[in-house]
Tab-separated table of C-alpha atoms in Angstrom:
chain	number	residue	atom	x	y	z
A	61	UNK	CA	148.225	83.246	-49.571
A	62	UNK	CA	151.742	84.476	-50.575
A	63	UNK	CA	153.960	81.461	-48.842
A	64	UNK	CA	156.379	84.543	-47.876
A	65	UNK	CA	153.676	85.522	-45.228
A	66	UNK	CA	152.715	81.908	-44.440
A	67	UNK	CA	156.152	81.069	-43.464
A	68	UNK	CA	156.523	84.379	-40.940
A	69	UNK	CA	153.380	83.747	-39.713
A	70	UNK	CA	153.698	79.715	-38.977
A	71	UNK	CA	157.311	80.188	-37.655
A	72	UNK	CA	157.309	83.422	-35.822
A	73	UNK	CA	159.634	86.002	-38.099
A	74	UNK	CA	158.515	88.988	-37.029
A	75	UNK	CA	160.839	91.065	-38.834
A	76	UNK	CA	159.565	90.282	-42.426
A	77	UNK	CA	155.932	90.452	-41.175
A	78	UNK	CA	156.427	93.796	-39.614
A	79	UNK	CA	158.145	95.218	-42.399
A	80	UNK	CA	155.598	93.896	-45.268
A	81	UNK	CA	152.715	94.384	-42.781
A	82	UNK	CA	153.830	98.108	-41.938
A	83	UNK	CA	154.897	98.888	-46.449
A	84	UNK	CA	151.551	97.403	-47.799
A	85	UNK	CA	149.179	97.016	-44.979
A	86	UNK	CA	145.963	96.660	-47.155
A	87	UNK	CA	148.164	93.652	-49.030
A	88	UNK	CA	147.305	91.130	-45.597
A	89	UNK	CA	143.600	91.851	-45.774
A	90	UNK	CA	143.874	89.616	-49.002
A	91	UNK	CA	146.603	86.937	-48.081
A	92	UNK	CA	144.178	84.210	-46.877
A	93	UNK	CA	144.634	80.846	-47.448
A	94	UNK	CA	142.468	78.588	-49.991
A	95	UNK	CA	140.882	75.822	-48.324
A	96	UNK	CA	139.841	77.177	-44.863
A	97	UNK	CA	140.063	80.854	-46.111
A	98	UNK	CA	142.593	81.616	-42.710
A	99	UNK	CA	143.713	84.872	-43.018
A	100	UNK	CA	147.336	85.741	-41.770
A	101	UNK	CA	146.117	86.146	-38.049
A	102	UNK	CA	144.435	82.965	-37.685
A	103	UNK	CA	147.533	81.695	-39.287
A	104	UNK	CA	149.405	83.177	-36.670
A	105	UNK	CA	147.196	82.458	-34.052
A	106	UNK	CA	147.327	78.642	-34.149
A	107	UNK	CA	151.378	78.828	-34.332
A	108	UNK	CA	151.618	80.827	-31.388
A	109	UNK	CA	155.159	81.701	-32.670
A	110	UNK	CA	154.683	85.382	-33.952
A	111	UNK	CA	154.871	88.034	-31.453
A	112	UNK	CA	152.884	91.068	-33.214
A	113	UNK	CA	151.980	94.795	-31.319
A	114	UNK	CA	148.282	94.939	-30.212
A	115	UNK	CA	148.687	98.584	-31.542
A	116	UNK	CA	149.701	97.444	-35.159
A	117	UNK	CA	146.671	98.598	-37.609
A	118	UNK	CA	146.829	95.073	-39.618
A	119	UNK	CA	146.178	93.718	-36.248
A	120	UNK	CA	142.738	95.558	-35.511
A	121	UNK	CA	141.989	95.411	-38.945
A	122	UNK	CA	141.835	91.162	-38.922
A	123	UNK	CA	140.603	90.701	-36.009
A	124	UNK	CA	136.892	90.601	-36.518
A	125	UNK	CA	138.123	88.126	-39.663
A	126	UNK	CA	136.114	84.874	-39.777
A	127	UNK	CA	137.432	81.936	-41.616
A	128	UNK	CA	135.299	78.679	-43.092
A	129	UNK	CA	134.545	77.686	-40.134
A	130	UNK	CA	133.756	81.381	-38.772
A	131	UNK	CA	136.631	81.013	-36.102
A	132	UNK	CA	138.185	84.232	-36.054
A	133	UNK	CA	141.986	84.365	-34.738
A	134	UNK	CA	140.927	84.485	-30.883
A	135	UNK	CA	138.817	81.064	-31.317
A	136	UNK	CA	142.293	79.600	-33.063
A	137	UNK	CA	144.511	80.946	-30.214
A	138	UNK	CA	142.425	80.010	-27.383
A	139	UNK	CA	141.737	76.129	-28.830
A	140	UNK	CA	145.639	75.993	-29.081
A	141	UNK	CA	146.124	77.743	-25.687
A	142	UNK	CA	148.161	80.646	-27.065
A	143	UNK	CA	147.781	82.928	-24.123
A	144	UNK	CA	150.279	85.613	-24.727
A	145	UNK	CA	148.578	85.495	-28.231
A	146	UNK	CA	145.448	85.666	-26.720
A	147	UNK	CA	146.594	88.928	-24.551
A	148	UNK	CA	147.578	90.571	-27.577
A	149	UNK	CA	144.164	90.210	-29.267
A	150	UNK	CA	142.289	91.084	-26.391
A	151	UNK	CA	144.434	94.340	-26.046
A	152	UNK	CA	144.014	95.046	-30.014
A	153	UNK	CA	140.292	94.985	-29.411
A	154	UNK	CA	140.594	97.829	-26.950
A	155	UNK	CA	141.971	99.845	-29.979
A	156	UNK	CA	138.768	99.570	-31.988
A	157	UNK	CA	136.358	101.321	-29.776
A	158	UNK	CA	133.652	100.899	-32.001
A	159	UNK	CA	133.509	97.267	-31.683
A	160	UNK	CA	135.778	96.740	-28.686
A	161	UNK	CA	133.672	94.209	-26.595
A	162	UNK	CA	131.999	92.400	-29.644
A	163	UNK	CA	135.265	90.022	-30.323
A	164	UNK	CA	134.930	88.215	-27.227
A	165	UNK	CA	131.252	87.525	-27.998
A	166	UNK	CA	131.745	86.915	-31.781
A	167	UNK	CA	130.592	82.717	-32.387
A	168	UNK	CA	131.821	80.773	-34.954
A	169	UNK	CA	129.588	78.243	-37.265
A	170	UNK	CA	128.461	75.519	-33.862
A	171	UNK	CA	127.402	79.384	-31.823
A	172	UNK	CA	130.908	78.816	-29.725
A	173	UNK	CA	132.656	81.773	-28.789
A	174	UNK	CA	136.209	81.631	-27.961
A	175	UNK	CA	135.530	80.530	-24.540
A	176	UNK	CA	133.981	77.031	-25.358
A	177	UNK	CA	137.291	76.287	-27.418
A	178	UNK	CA	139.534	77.285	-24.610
A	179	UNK	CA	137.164	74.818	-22.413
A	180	UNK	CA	137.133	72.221	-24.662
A	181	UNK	CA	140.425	71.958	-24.664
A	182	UNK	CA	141.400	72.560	-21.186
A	183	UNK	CA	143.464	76.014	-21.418
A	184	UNK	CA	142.680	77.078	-17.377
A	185	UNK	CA	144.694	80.396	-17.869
A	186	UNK	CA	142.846	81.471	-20.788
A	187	UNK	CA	139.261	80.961	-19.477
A	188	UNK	CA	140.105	83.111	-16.941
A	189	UNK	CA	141.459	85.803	-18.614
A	190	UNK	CA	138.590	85.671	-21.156
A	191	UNK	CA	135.645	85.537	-18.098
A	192	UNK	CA	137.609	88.393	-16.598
A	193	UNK	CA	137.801	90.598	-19.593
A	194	UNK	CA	133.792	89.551	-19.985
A	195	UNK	CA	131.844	87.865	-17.382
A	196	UNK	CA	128.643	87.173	-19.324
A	197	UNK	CA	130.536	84.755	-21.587
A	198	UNK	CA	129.891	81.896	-19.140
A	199	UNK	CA	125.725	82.379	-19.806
A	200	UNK	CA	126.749	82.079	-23.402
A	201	UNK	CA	125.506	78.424	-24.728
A	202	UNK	CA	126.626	77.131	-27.861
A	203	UNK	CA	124.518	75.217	-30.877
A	204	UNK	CA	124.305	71.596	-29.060
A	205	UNK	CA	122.845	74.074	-26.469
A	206	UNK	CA	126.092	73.438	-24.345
A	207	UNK	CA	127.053	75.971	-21.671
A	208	UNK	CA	131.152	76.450	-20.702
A	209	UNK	CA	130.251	75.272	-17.365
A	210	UNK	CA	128.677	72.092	-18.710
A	211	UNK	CA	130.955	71.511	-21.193
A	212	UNK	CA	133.453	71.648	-18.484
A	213	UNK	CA	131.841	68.898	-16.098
A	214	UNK	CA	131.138	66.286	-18.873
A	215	UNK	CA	134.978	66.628	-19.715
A	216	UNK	CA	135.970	65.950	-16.474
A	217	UNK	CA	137.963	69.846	-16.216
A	218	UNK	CA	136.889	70.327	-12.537
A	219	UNK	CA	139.357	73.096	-12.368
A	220	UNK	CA	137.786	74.977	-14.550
A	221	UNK	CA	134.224	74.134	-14.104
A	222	UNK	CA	135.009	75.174	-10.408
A	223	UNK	CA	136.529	78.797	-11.474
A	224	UNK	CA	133.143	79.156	-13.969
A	225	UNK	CA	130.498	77.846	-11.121
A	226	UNK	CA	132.142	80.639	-9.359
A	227	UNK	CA	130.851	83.398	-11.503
A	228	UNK	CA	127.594	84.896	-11.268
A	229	UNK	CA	124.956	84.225	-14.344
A	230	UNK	CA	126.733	81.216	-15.519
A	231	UNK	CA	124.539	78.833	-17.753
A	232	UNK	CA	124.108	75.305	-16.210
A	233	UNK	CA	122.715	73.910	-19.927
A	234	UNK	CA	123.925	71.316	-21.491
A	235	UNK	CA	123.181	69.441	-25.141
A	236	UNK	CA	119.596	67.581	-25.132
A	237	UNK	CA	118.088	68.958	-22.607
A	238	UNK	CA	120.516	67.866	-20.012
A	239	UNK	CA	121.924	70.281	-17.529
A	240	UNK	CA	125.535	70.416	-15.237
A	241	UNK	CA	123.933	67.995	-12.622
A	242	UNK	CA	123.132	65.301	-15.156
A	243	UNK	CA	126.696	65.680	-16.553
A	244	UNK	CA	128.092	65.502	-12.758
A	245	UNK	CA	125.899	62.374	-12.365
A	246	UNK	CA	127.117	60.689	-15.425
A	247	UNK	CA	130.797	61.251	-15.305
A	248	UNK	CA	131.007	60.774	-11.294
A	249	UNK	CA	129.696	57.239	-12.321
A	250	UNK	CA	131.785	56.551	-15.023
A	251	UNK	CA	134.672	57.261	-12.393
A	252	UNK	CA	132.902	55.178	-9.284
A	253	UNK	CA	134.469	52.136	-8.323
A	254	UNK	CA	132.030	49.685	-9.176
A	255	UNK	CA	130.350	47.277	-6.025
A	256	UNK	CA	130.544	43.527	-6.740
């Protein structure tokens, strides 16, 4: 990746990235980065720092971009709870009408869709602007056979395991054959007083 574009994108200069972006748009399809193979979005996406138009063509055109780990740029901004970044992408997807709902759905290499990563790591705002934008995401298990709503309860993210349990077809699976109640067993004993 040309460091020119890895230094707008990692610390927000939206002037240069416009500009280059909007002279030689076909140029960011190839500036991705060697080791994880991030392409300028995703590089974007986990600063947070660049504020790009959801009507941009570059934008639409990265979107459905998958990097070594098959994360596109919405799995990067949800795990770093990006939201406004995560607005933007959302809104870019409405501009590709051939594959508009398919981002939100798209998993990376463990079957996680954005939504597990904005679980896992606790982003409240963004799980609910992801099950609002689409509502089947919380019957969506990943790999370990994890549901959001599981994956919720055995972190302890009552919050958002209580805005998820509130949805209708919502997964209760978890990983080896357990399930939300075994979770909710588990972790309410692990935060029980104990009796002597």
């Amino acid at each position: 990746m040309d460091p020119k574009f890895y230094d707008a994108a990692i610390n927000g200069k939206d002037d240069f990235f416009a500009t280059r972006a909007a002279a030689v748009p076909e140029n960011l399809s190839g500036q991705v980065t060697t080791k994880l193979k991030n392409t300028i979005l995703h590089v974007a996406a986990k600063s947070g720092k660049l504020q790009i138009a959801d009507d941009q063509p570059h934008v639409v055109g990265l979107l459905y971009e998958k990097n070594k780990k098959g994360n596109t740029a919405l799995h990067i901004a949800a795990k770093f709870g990006h939201l406004e970044f995560v607005r933007v992408l959302i809104r870019a997807r409405k501009e590709d009408v051939e594959r508009n709902t398919k981002l939100l759905t798209m998993v990376n290499k463990q079957g996680e869709t954005a939504l597990h990563e904005a679980v896992r790591h606790d982003h409240f705002d963004i799980v609910k602007l992801l099950i609002e934008e689409q509502p089947e995401l919380v019957s969506l298990t990943n790999d370990a056979g994890e549901s959001p709503l599981f994956m919720a309860v055995d972190r302890c993210f009552y919050p958002v395991a209580l805005h998820i349990l509130g949805k209708n077809n919502r997964s209760f699976d978890g990983r080896n054959g357990m399930n939300v109640l075994h979770a909710t067993a588990i972790r309410s004993q692990s935060i029980s007083p104990s009796k002597s």
